[in-house]
């Protein structure tokens, strides 16, 4: 299962950027909701509207409401299902055997002109003519397509007192490699009842169970083999056994022969709520939610071999693991609502209390050696003396009070004030509470008489502005108690030990320093917006300009290693995001048969670290740095300046390596500090991994019972940095890409790749040469639907029926080469990328 990675209006923090997801009023997750269960999906971007939701709202809020029954509605049963065929969006463009042999010989000579060549001229000619076979390992190892099925059945209805909606969903996704699949069951029930005219109660219950299966040598291992195997090697030996050439044969390692890896996820959500109408304008509501999420990860590596003689592979000792992770979330709310209108004045107020608790526990066990391939489901068959066990967990909690007042006069003048006070267990007692206010105002100019009575074509014109603060408690995921001393005890053989009476002992020791002055990071948001509607809202326009500033970021300054403990988090540093969101849409009913709509949205954000307070430097990926004056996650390295094309270049141009190590065809770098040599001081920011511009275009047209819709989505001004097998020829014994054919030679100085080499990594330092423009436009969805005429359905007892044909990710326009998906998350190309999908489906209501 691939989870969504969403960022709203830029990154507000180095540690976290994920928005808060609220499902039916309480915190939840959107990754496992059946899309058929969703009634509304709303994104809150500005501080004024998001502030009431408190922690994590600094990164935006996603509000999801699920389907409810309707009063007085007869029982309705709805079925929705589809079957899809998926294939990879991008296929790695690998060289064939002839191209490989030519490049390999050339790379050998580039490193040693006197070397013995791997391929003779006769062999190269045979590869060219096809007399010797060429293996396309991608075609051999990766499925051309995989099947996915989705089904959902729901029942809904209601009386004058009670409404209900229940659904059951199932999804199965076949993977692109053997024994790789995902299946999930979803269930949901929403029940609401009016006990009397004063009391309403309800319950929302939902859950899912998802199982992800993969072979022990799963998709990543297979894809590694695809990029490392040589096209001159065969899949099978003459006797039908698999070949082995020193790297994984991606066909041989697939399937259950290698063992299995499995992740079973399960979630149960129960929410109960009751509302008491004290007065016509005053009500009180209580909500309590329990959410349990578990993940059980287990796996077993079998002992298997393939190949023959000296060219044989042995998987080594059997091994297995069983890991169990358990999360419990408890949320309680008390909400008091007041609504009153008198004359042209309308007032609404909300006061509330919320408690939140998260309890996490885990257990991990591994064993190695011994065992039996016939009993892969149990660790007990493996060598008990090798077992390693670990457990742990944490508890955290928050307490919140909040209020909101909204006022409007005649629908023209709008005001809103929010105040929220949050306390978090992650902060020391004296700094536990944070207070976060927000204000907004709006002026619906179109309701003024001088517009309403004189400008017929202007149906809506509204000016709004907002200011607000929200809190952020996001530290490193393993730093739950930054203000409380924590201790570590490790009995592993390689663990730290202490000397007592000339004997080394494992001991409990303090893991890190604490910071008793730690407090909330704050995000201050300024926004100015304009909304307009024309020709009875046939054309609508919206523009929002904003500035967000995060202060007192929770960062970890460097500390001298001799101290022996990790540095505590501190409130240092700041980040700023400035940008705008633009939306325009147009819809028209041409006549009784034809209608259409067009919607365009464009967003721009400039992200900048304005203060790092001495913590500048690389992230866990040494290509990506956080530096003042630049966006979070900037690529940092040398600036490429063409190639060493002549002996004069080698003699006169600044060089990075010792004399004689750089050769003709190697990459030159700019001497930024002017000292006539290339050193680490010549490195600078060379790119960024987050787009400045994003956008989408929705098109739809309807004719009688037919409807056609298309969604284009894109991102611009963003770089991709790809390394290893995704960029370098013969890296770590790998093959080469088609793009490497345009390499530097004495006759090709304008090449897109330096001289090819087998083992030299002279050119592989981080530099702008390896950056690619990762901007793209993608046809995300194209759907053709047909609603069957009612006259066809009545006799069959069907209320509504629709059939549809959908294509996803059908076309992508990008400057990336090498067969890389622009939404690829792994710089080596090993992640499970997007798939191109064609679906046929039906939706029936009874």
Tab-separated table of C-alpha atoms in Angstrom, residues 241-688:
chain	number	residue	atom	x	y	z
A	241	UNK	CA	18.313	-23.715	-14.140
A	242	UNK	CA	18.674	-20.054	-13.302
A	243	UNK	CA	21.941	-18.273	-14.047
A	244	UNK	CA	23.942	-16.451	-11.396
A	245	UNK	CA	26.583	-13.887	-12.315
A	246	UNK	CA	27.502	-12.399	-8.948
A	247	UNK	CA	24.426	-10.165	-8.684
A	248	UNK	CA	20.849	-11.187	-7.970
A	249	UNK	CA	19.089	-12.752	-10.926
A	250	UNK	CA	15.793	-10.798	-10.597
A	251	UNK	CA	13.777	-13.665	-12.081
A	252	UNK	CA	15.352	-16.379	-9.922
A	253	UNK	CA	14.868	-14.609	-6.583
A	254	UNK	CA	11.154	-13.970	-7.044
A	255	UNK	CA	8.373	-15.973	-5.469
A	256	UNK	CA	8.009	-17.916	-2.244
A	257	UNK	CA	11.242	-19.856	-2.824
A	258	UNK	CA	13.040	-17.021	-1.017
A	259	UNK	CA	10.536	-16.833	1.829
A	260	UNK	CA	8.017	-14.124	2.633
A	261	UNK	CA	7.498	-10.728	4.230
A	262	UNK	CA	4.030	-9.788	5.459
A	263	UNK	CA	2.529	-6.728	7.100
A	264	UNK	CA	-0.935	-7.112	8.611
A	265	UNK	CA	-2.515	-3.805	9.599
A	266	UNK	CA	-5.742	-3.442	11.487
A	267	UNK	CA	-7.648	-0.443	12.759
A	268	UNK	CA	-10.845	-0.025	14.740
A	269	UNK	CA	-12.491	3.364	15.345
A	270	UNK	CA	-15.428	3.927	17.693
A	271	UNK	CA	-16.900	7.384	18.225
A	272	UNK	CA	-19.968	8.144	20.308
A	273	UNK	CA	-21.617	11.544	20.517
A	274	UNK	CA	-24.618	13.081	22.243
A	275	UNK	CA	-26.146	16.535	21.853
A	276	UNK	CA	-28.480	18.215	24.332
A	277	UNK	CA	-30.515	21.199	23.089
A	278	UNK	CA	-30.723	23.277	26.250
A	279	UNK	CA	-32.358	26.287	24.573
A	280	UNK	CA	-33.327	26.922	20.950
A	281	UNK	CA	-30.073	28.808	20.503
A	282	UNK	CA	-27.897	26.852	22.937
A	283	UNK	CA	-26.681	23.238	22.783
A	284	UNK	CA	-23.984	21.123	24.346
A	285	UNK	CA	-22.325	18.156	22.656
A	286	UNK	CA	-20.121	15.445	24.050
A	287	UNK	CA	-17.850	13.288	21.896
A	288	UNK	CA	-15.622	10.393	22.840
A	289	UNK	CA	-13.493	8.473	20.370
A	290	UNK	CA	-11.326	5.369	20.694
A	291	UNK	CA	-9.001	4.364	17.894
A	292	UNK	CA	-6.805	1.269	17.903
A	293	UNK	CA	-4.214	0.652	15.208
A	294	UNK	CA	-1.994	-2.424	15.094
A	295	UNK	CA	0.678	-3.567	12.686
A	296	UNK	CA	2.068	-7.099	12.767
A	297	UNK	CA	5.134	-7.514	10.568
A	298	UNK	CA	6.514	-10.993	10.140
A	299	UNK	CA	8.829	-12.693	7.704
A	300	UNK	CA	10.872	-15.821	7.068
A	301	UNK	CA	13.883	-16.277	4.795
A	302	UNK	CA	14.199	-19.761	3.369
A	303	UNK	CA	17.430	-21.423	2.406
A	304	UNK	CA	17.633	-21.660	-1.362
A	305	UNK	CA	20.234	-21.881	-4.078
A	306	UNK	CA	20.397	-21.419	-7.811
A	307	UNK	CA	23.051	-21.401	-10.486
A	308	UNK	CA	25.663	-24.115	-10.838
A	309	UNK	CA	29.285	-24.816	-9.985
A	310	UNK	CA	31.349	-21.779	-9.130
A	311	UNK	CA	28.521	-19.569	-10.396
A	312	UNK	CA	26.047	-20.553	-7.724
A	313	UNK	CA	24.068	-18.460	-5.264
A	314	UNK	CA	23.395	-19.538	-1.690
A	315	UNK	CA	20.940	-17.506	0.381
A	316	UNK	CA	22.712	-18.369	3.625
A	317	UNK	CA	21.172	-19.020	7.009
A	318	UNK	CA	17.450	-19.073	7.446
A	319	UNK	CA	16.140	-16.164	9.472
A	320	UNK	CA	12.852	-14.785	10.632
A	321	UNK	CA	11.253	-11.923	12.512
A	322	UNK	CA	7.979	-11.115	14.195
A	323	UNK	CA	7.222	-7.508	15.132
A	324	UNK	CA	4.090	-6.166	16.740
A	325	UNK	CA	3.186	-2.476	17.056
A	326	UNK	CA	0.117	-1.273	18.909
A	327	UNK	CA	-1.256	2.295	19.023
A	328	UNK	CA	-4.234	3.407	21.088
A	329	UNK	CA	-5.686	6.905	20.648
A	330	UNK	CA	-8.303	8.393	22.963
A	331	UNK	CA	-10.052	11.682	22.183
A	332	UNK	CA	-12.708	13.378	24.300
A	333	UNK	CA	-14.542	16.605	23.453
A	334	UNK	CA	-17.152	18.823	25.059
A	335	UNK	CA	-18.595	21.466	22.715
A	336	UNK	CA	-21.005	24.270	23.613
A	337	UNK	CA	-22.678	25.981	20.655
A	338	UNK	CA	-24.656	29.218	20.656
A	339	UNK	CA	-26.464	30.674	17.635
A	340	UNK	CA	-28.633	33.785	17.687
A	341	UNK	CA	-30.039	36.112	15.043
A	342	UNK	CA	-31.819	39.400	15.669
A	343	UNK	CA	-32.621	41.776	12.885
A	344	UNK	CA	-29.661	41.831	10.522
A	345	UNK	CA	-27.263	40.604	13.180
A	346	UNK	CA	-26.136	37.004	13.305
A	347	UNK	CA	-23.960	35.655	16.096
A	348	UNK	CA	-22.574	32.179	16.663
A	349	UNK	CA	-20.196	31.085	19.367
A	350	UNK	CA	-18.365	27.880	20.235
A	351	UNK	CA	-16.616	26.953	23.452
A	352	UNK	CA	-14.917	23.617	23.846
A	353	UNK	CA	-12.629	21.289	25.698
A	354	UNK	CA	-10.575	18.443	24.216
A	355	UNK	CA	-8.366	15.736	25.676
A	356	UNK	CA	-6.100	13.522	23.614
A	357	UNK	CA	-3.973	10.559	24.624
A	358	UNK	CA	-1.723	8.297	22.560
A	359	UNK	CA	-0.330	5.059	24.030
A	360	UNK	CA	2.160	3.087	21.973
A	361	UNK	CA	3.788	-0.286	22.645
A	362	UNK	CA	5.879	-2.581	20.518
A	363	UNK	CA	7.574	-5.968	20.664
A	364	UNK	CA	10.169	-7.292	18.218
A	365	UNK	CA	11.723	-10.738	17.971
A	366	UNK	CA	14.243	-12.174	15.516
A	367	UNK	CA	16.053	-15.504	15.119
A	368	UNK	CA	18.609	-16.889	12.687
A	369	UNK	CA	19.981	-20.294	11.737
A	370	UNK	CA	18.599	-23.813	11.837
A	371	UNK	CA	14.909	-24.115	11.071
A	372	UNK	CA	12.973	-25.728	8.277
A	373	UNK	CA	11.591	-24.384	5.012
A	374	UNK	CA	8.520	-26.507	5.627
A	375	UNK	CA	7.592	-24.496	8.736
A	376	UNK	CA	8.083	-20.869	7.710
A	377	UNK	CA	5.308	-19.472	9.917
A	378	UNK	CA	7.075	-20.089	13.227
A	379	UNK	CA	10.238	-18.661	14.742
A	380	UNK	CA	10.406	-21.620	17.103
A	381	UNK	CA	12.095	-23.802	14.482
A	382	UNK	CA	15.041	-21.390	14.251
A	383	UNK	CA	18.098	-21.409	16.504
A	384	UNK	CA	16.998	-20.251	19.948
A	385	UNK	CA	20.489	-19.101	20.910
A	386	UNK	CA	20.380	-16.476	18.142
A	387	UNK	CA	17.179	-14.842	19.319
A	388	UNK	CA	17.084	-11.096	19.879
A	389	UNK	CA	14.091	-9.519	21.545
A	390	UNK	CA	13.189	-5.900	22.074
A	391	UNK	CA	10.199	-4.026	23.380
A	392	UNK	CA	9.278	-0.501	24.343
A	393	UNK	CA	6.742	2.247	23.905
A	394	UNK	CA	5.620	5.624	25.112
A	395	UNK	CA	2.628	7.639	26.237
A	396	UNK	CA	1.808	11.216	25.333
A	397	UNK	CA	-1.160	13.469	25.937
A	398	UNK	CA	-2.616	16.877	25.182
A	399	UNK	CA	-5.267	19.016	26.841
A	400	UNK	CA	-7.005	21.890	25.075
A	401	UNK	CA	-9.529	24.658	25.661
A	402	UNK	CA	-10.824	26.667	22.744
A	403	UNK	CA	-13.430	29.174	21.698
A	404	UNK	CA	-14.721	30.861	18.587
A	405	UNK	CA	-17.035	33.827	17.974
A	406	UNK	CA	-18.502	34.574	14.559
A	407	UNK	CA	-20.532	37.657	13.698
A	408	UNK	CA	-22.001	39.008	10.506
A	409	UNK	CA	-24.208	41.971	9.753
A	410	UNK	CA	-26.695	41.503	6.926
A	411	UNK	CA	-24.363	38.992	5.317
A	412	UNK	CA	-22.062	41.852	4.341
A	413	UNK	CA	-19.647	42.383	7.209
A	414	UNK	CA	-18.087	39.232	8.606
A	415	UNK	CA	-15.906	38.840	11.683
A	416	UNK	CA	-14.425	35.810	13.420
A	417	UNK	CA	-12.176	35.419	16.463
A	418	UNK	CA	-10.605	32.176	17.679
A	419	UNK	CA	-8.640	31.401	20.807
A	420	UNK	CA	-7.119	28.066	21.658
A	421	UNK	CA	-4.969	27.020	24.575
A	422	UNK	CA	-3.083	23.722	24.255
A	423	UNK	CA	-0.980	21.786	26.744
A	424	UNK	CA	1.348	18.997	25.668
A	425	UNK	CA	3.083	16.350	27.749
A	426	UNK	CA	6.123	16.739	25.503
A	427	UNK	CA	7.029	20.069	27.119
A	428	UNK	CA	8.250	20.818	30.650
A	429	UNK	CA	5.639	21.678	33.231
A	430	UNK	CA	6.271	25.438	33.236
A	431	UNK	CA	6.072	25.704	29.434
A	432	UNK	CA	3.401	23.121	28.798
A	433	UNK	CA	0.646	25.561	27.828
A	434	UNK	CA	0.556	27.622	24.658
A	435	UNK	CA	-2.061	30.216	23.706
A	436	UNK	CA	-2.875	30.682	20.025
A	437	UNK	CA	-5.283	33.397	18.829
A	438	UNK	CA	-6.634	33.995	15.319
A	439	UNK	CA	-8.801	36.699	13.744
A	440	UNK	CA	-10.432	37.187	10.368
A	441	UNK	CA	-12.722	39.696	8.704
A	442	UNK	CA	-14.626	39.752	5.448
A	443	UNK	CA	-16.508	42.303	3.410
A	444	UNK	CA	-19.007	41.033	0.852
A	445	UNK	CA	-18.877	44.071	-1.379
A	446	UNK	CA	-21.393	42.651	-3.817
A	447	UNK	CA	-24.097	43.015	-1.152
A	448	UNK	CA	-23.605	46.764	-1.011
A	449	UNK	CA	-26.375	48.690	-2.731
A	450	UNK	CA	-23.996	50.531	-5.072
A	451	UNK	CA	-22.987	47.152	-6.502
A	452	UNK	CA	-26.109	45.061	-6.066
A	453	UNK	CA	-28.408	47.585	-7.707
A	454	UNK	CA	-26.088	48.704	-10.503
A	455	UNK	CA	-23.799	45.851	-11.581
A	456	UNK	CA	-25.914	42.924	-12.751
A	457	UNK	CA	-23.013	40.861	-14.076
A	458	UNK	CA	-21.184	40.817	-10.719
A	459	UNK	CA	-22.856	38.175	-8.589
A	460	UNK	CA	-20.240	37.964	-5.842
A	461	UNK	CA	-17.341	40.110	-4.672
A	462	UNK	CA	-15.778	39.472	-1.291
A	463	UNK	CA	-12.628	40.779	0.352
A	464	UNK	CA	-11.209	38.916	3.349
A	465	UNK	CA	-8.181	39.095	5.554
A	466	UNK	CA	-6.909	36.961	8.385
A	467	UNK	CA	-4.198	36.661	10.983
A	468	UNK	CA	-3.528	33.799	13.316
A	469	UNK	CA	-1.090	31.753	15.347
A	470	UNK	CA	-0.928	28.020	15.674
A	471	UNK	CA	1.342	25.771	17.708
A	472	UNK	CA	3.716	23.027	16.648
A	473	UNK	CA	5.137	20.334	18.913
A	474	UNK	CA	6.820	18.256	16.222
A	475	UNK	CA	10.141	16.930	17.450
A	476	UNK	CA	12.001	13.923	16.127
A	477	UNK	CA	9.717	10.905	16.134
A	478	UNK	CA	11.807	9.154	18.796
A	479	UNK	CA	12.035	12.219	21.059
A	480	UNK	CA	8.846	11.829	23.062
A	481	UNK	CA	10.087	13.092	26.435
A	482	UNK	CA	12.526	15.921	25.621
A	483	UNK	CA	12.097	17.521	29.039
A	484	UNK	CA	12.420	14.317	31.100
A	485	UNK	CA	15.671	12.390	31.700
A	486	UNK	CA	15.554	9.087	29.851
A	487	UNK	CA	17.844	6.110	30.230
A	488	UNK	CA	19.033	3.319	27.989
A	489	UNK	CA	19.855	-0.283	28.779
A	490	UNK	CA	21.339	-2.459	26.065
A	491	UNK	CA	22.743	-5.955	26.582
A	492	UNK	CA	23.776	-6.566	22.963
A	493	UNK	CA	27.350	-7.722	22.420
A	494	UNK	CA	28.279	-4.475	20.672
A	495	UNK	CA	26.534	-2.235	23.203
A	496	UNK	CA	28.306	0.322	25.372
A	497	UNK	CA	29.721	-1.316	28.526
A	498	UNK	CA	31.224	0.135	31.691
A	499	UNK	CA	34.223	-1.012	33.706
A	500	UNK	CA	33.686	-1.953	37.348
A	501	UNK	CA	36.376	-3.807	39.292
A	502	UNK	CA	38.184	-4.710	36.081
A	503	UNK	CA	35.041	-6.255	34.592
A	504	UNK	CA	32.858	-4.874	31.776
A	505	UNK	CA	29.156	-4.689	32.591
A	506	UNK	CA	26.059	-3.642	30.672
A	507	UNK	CA	24.464	-0.775	32.524
A	508	UNK	CA	21.629	1.682	32.530
A	509	UNK	CA	22.900	5.062	31.437
A	510	UNK	CA	21.468	8.492	30.662
A	511	UNK	CA	20.763	8.721	26.938
A	512	UNK	CA	20.791	12.494	26.447
A	513	UNK	CA	20.525	15.871	28.057
A	514	UNK	CA	17.160	17.491	28.706
A	515	UNK	CA	15.989	21.036	28.098
A	516	UNK	CA	13.688	22.433	30.764
A	517	UNK	CA	13.154	25.627	28.755
A	518	UNK	CA	11.614	23.922	25.735
A	519	UNK	CA	8.327	25.450	24.543
A	520	UNK	CA	5.914	25.465	21.624
A	521	UNK	CA	7.071	26.439	18.163
A	522	UNK	CA	4.636	28.950	16.683
A	523	UNK	CA	3.450	29.565	13.142
A	524	UNK	CA	2.084	33.043	12.413
A	525	UNK	CA	-0.059	33.323	9.309
A	526	UNK	CA	-1.066	36.487	7.430
A	527	UNK	CA	-3.557	36.234	4.581
A	528	UNK	CA	-5.399	38.528	2.177
A	529	UNK	CA	-8.041	37.077	-0.109
A	530	UNK	CA	-10.389	38.149	-2.881
A	531	UNK	CA	-13.366	36.157	-4.177
A	532	UNK	CA	-15.479	37.096	-7.178
A	533	UNK	CA	-18.378	35.598	-9.105
A	534	UNK	CA	-19.652	36.729	-12.480
A	535	UNK	CA	-22.794	36.151	-14.535
A	536	UNK	CA	-24.793	34.518	-11.772
A	537	UNK	CA	-21.660	32.686	-10.584
A	538	UNK	CA	-21.152	31.047	-13.951
A	539	UNK	CA	-17.540	32.224	-13.588
A	540	UNK	CA	-15.867	32.205	-10.175
A	541	UNK	CA	-12.492	33.529	-9.177
A	542	UNK	CA	-10.500	33.272	-5.939
A	543	UNK	CA	-7.074	34.603	-5.009
A	544	UNK	CA	-5.355	34.209	-1.630
A	545	UNK	CA	-1.988	35.774	-0.817
A	546	UNK	CA	-0.285	34.608	2.354
A	547	UNK	CA	2.828	34.742	4.484
A	548	UNK	CA	3.634	32.139	7.140
A	549	UNK	CA	6.461	32.478	9.615
A	550	UNK	CA	7.546	29.694	11.959
A	551	UNK	CA	9.491	30.864	15.005
A	552	UNK	CA	11.170	28.933	17.797
A	553	UNK	CA	11.525	25.818	15.658
A	554	UNK	CA	12.330	22.649	17.557
A	555	UNK	CA	15.843	21.842	16.346
A	556	UNK	CA	18.841	19.889	17.580
A	557	UNK	CA	22.064	21.920	17.643
A	558	UNK	CA	25.367	20.066	17.293
A	559	UNK	CA	27.192	18.966	20.420
A	560	UNK	CA	30.742	17.748	20.969
A	561	UNK	CA	30.964	13.984	20.554
A	562	UNK	CA	33.296	13.721	23.543
A	563	UNK	CA	30.354	14.529	25.810
A	564	UNK	CA	28.911	11.117	25.003
A	565	UNK	CA	25.234	12.062	24.863
A	566	UNK	CA	22.878	13.467	22.279
A	567	UNK	CA	21.988	17.141	22.235
A	568	UNK	CA	18.527	18.114	23.507
A	569	UNK	CA	16.005	19.919	21.336
A	570	UNK	CA	16.008	23.692	21.537
A	571	UNK	CA	13.712	26.487	20.351
A	572	UNK	CA	15.944	27.953	17.693
A	573	UNK	CA	15.555	28.838	14.057
A	574	UNK	CA	12.770	30.060	11.842
A	575	UNK	CA	11.206	29.282	8.475
A	576	UNK	CA	9.131	31.483	6.206
A	577	UNK	CA	6.672	30.598	3.452
A	578	UNK	CA	5.219	33.247	1.158
A	579	UNK	CA	2.953	32.567	-1.772
A	580	UNK	CA	-0.495	32.615	-3.273
A	581	UNK	CA	-3.323	30.279	-4.295
A	582	UNK	CA	-5.352	31.038	-7.401
A	583	UNK	CA	-8.563	29.376	-8.538
A	584	UNK	CA	-10.879	30.087	-11.443
A	585	UNK	CA	-13.764	27.976	-12.624
A	586	UNK	CA	-16.462	28.256	-15.233
A	587	UNK	CA	-19.541	26.111	-15.675
A	588	UNK	CA	-22.471	26.382	-18.039
A	589	UNK	CA	-25.621	24.523	-18.927
A	590	UNK	CA	-25.789	25.192	-22.672
A	591	UNK	CA	-29.158	23.532	-23.197
A	592	UNK	CA	-31.056	20.543	-21.842
A	593	UNK	CA	-28.535	18.154	-23.424
A	594	UNK	CA	-25.163	19.881	-23.128
A	595	UNK	CA	-23.169	21.202	-20.164
A	596	UNK	CA	-19.506	21.740	-19.397
A	597	UNK	CA	-17.178	23.032	-16.693
A	598	UNK	CA	-13.562	24.160	-16.513
A	599	UNK	CA	-11.567	24.669	-13.316
A	600	UNK	CA	-7.961	25.789	-12.982
A	601	UNK	CA	-5.983	26.059	-9.759
A	602	UNK	CA	-2.430	27.342	-9.403
A	603	UNK	CA	-0.336	27.615	-6.236
A	604	UNK	CA	3.032	29.237	-5.674
A	605	UNK	CA	5.169	29.070	-2.542
A	606	UNK	CA	8.610	30.354	-1.691
A	607	UNK	CA	10.103	28.483	1.226
A	608	UNK	CA	13.087	29.942	3.054
A	609	UNK	CA	14.978	29.100	6.208
A	610	UNK	CA	15.527	32.513	7.789
A	611	UNK	CA	17.453	31.374	10.860
A	612	UNK	CA	19.231	28.112	11.692
A	613	UNK	CA	21.037	29.325	14.811
A	614	UNK	CA	24.178	27.373	14.110
A	615	UNK	CA	22.512	24.110	13.086
A	616	UNK	CA	23.169	24.457	9.360
A	617	UNK	CA	24.377	21.338	7.644
A	618	UNK	CA	23.445	18.097	5.912
A	619	UNK	CA	20.431	15.965	6.694
A	620	UNK	CA	20.590	12.181	6.887
A	621	UNK	CA	21.082	12.379	3.124
A	622	UNK	CA	24.383	14.202	2.623
A	623	UNK	CA	23.186	15.597	-0.712
A	624	UNK	CA	20.392	17.519	1.017
A	625	UNK	CA	21.238	20.394	3.345
A	626	UNK	CA	19.342	22.895	5.452
A	627	UNK	CA	20.917	26.340	5.111
A	628	UNK	CA	19.882	29.886	5.981
A	629	UNK	CA	18.494	31.804	3.042
A	630	UNK	CA	17.460	28.677	1.155
A	631	UNK	CA	14.494	26.281	1.100
A	632	UNK	CA	14.250	23.343	3.485
A	633	UNK	CA	15.943	20.360	1.873
A	634	UNK	CA	18.180	22.046	-0.700
A	635	UNK	CA	20.610	20.092	-2.832
A	636	UNK	CA	24.176	21.083	-1.956
A	637	UNK	CA	27.250	20.368	-4.037
A	638	UNK	CA	29.634	21.528	-6.741
A	639	UNK	CA	28.588	23.541	-9.782
A	640	UNK	CA	29.403	21.611	-12.955
A	641	UNK	CA	31.144	23.555	-15.712
A	642	UNK	CA	31.268	21.192	-18.676
A	643	UNK	CA	34.037	18.648	-19.291
A	644	UNK	CA	37.796	18.595	-19.514
A	645	UNK	CA	37.801	18.584	-23.316
A	646	UNK	CA	41.477	19.287	-24.067
A	647	UNK	CA	44.902	18.817	-22.545
A	648	UNK	CA	44.934	22.581	-22.057
A	649	UNK	CA	41.850	22.255	-19.866
A	650	UNK	CA	43.584	19.623	-17.754
A	651	UNK	CA	46.616	21.866	-17.418
A	652	UNK	CA	44.930	25.181	-16.642
A	653	UNK	CA	41.492	24.553	-15.123
A	654	UNK	CA	41.060	24.173	-11.354
A	655	UNK	CA	40.885	20.548	-10.305
A	656	UNK	CA	39.358	18.695	-7.379
A	657	UNK	CA	41.751	15.743	-7.259
A	658	UNK	CA	45.496	15.358	-7.145
A	659	UNK	CA	47.430	15.978	-10.349
A	660	UNK	CA	46.931	13.297	-12.951
A	661	UNK	CA	43.773	11.785	-11.485
A	662	UNK	CA	41.336	13.725	-13.618
A	663	UNK	CA	41.146	12.722	-17.272
A	664	UNK	CA	39.757	14.041	-20.515
A	665	UNK	CA	36.000	13.688	-20.437
A	666	UNK	CA	35.691	14.145	-16.669
A	667	UNK	CA	33.427	16.834	-15.221
A	668	UNK	CA	34.846	20.287	-14.512
A	669	UNK	CA	33.597	22.316	-11.555
A	670	UNK	CA	33.432	26.055	-10.964
A	671	UNK	CA	35.997	27.577	-8.623
A	672	UNK	CA	33.576	29.701	-6.631
A	673	UNK	CA	36.064	31.033	-4.081
A	674	UNK	CA	38.726	31.809	-6.701
A	675	UNK	CA	41.622	29.957	-5.059
A	676	UNK	CA	42.526	28.117	-8.311
A	677	UNK	CA	41.510	24.714	-6.938
A	678	UNK	CA	38.307	22.837	-6.275
A	679	UNK	CA	37.669	22.217	-2.586
A	680	UNK	CA	34.665	21.754	-0.348
A	681	UNK	CA	34.516	25.544	-0.046
A	682	UNK	CA	33.361	25.625	-3.682
A	683	UNK	CA	30.144	23.780	-2.845
A	684	UNK	CA	26.901	25.718	-2.814
A	685	UNK	CA	23.148	25.234	-3.110
A	686	UNK	CA	22.484	23.739	-6.539
A	687	UNK	CA	18.784	22.859	-6.448
A	688	UNK	CA	15.716	22.068	-4.359
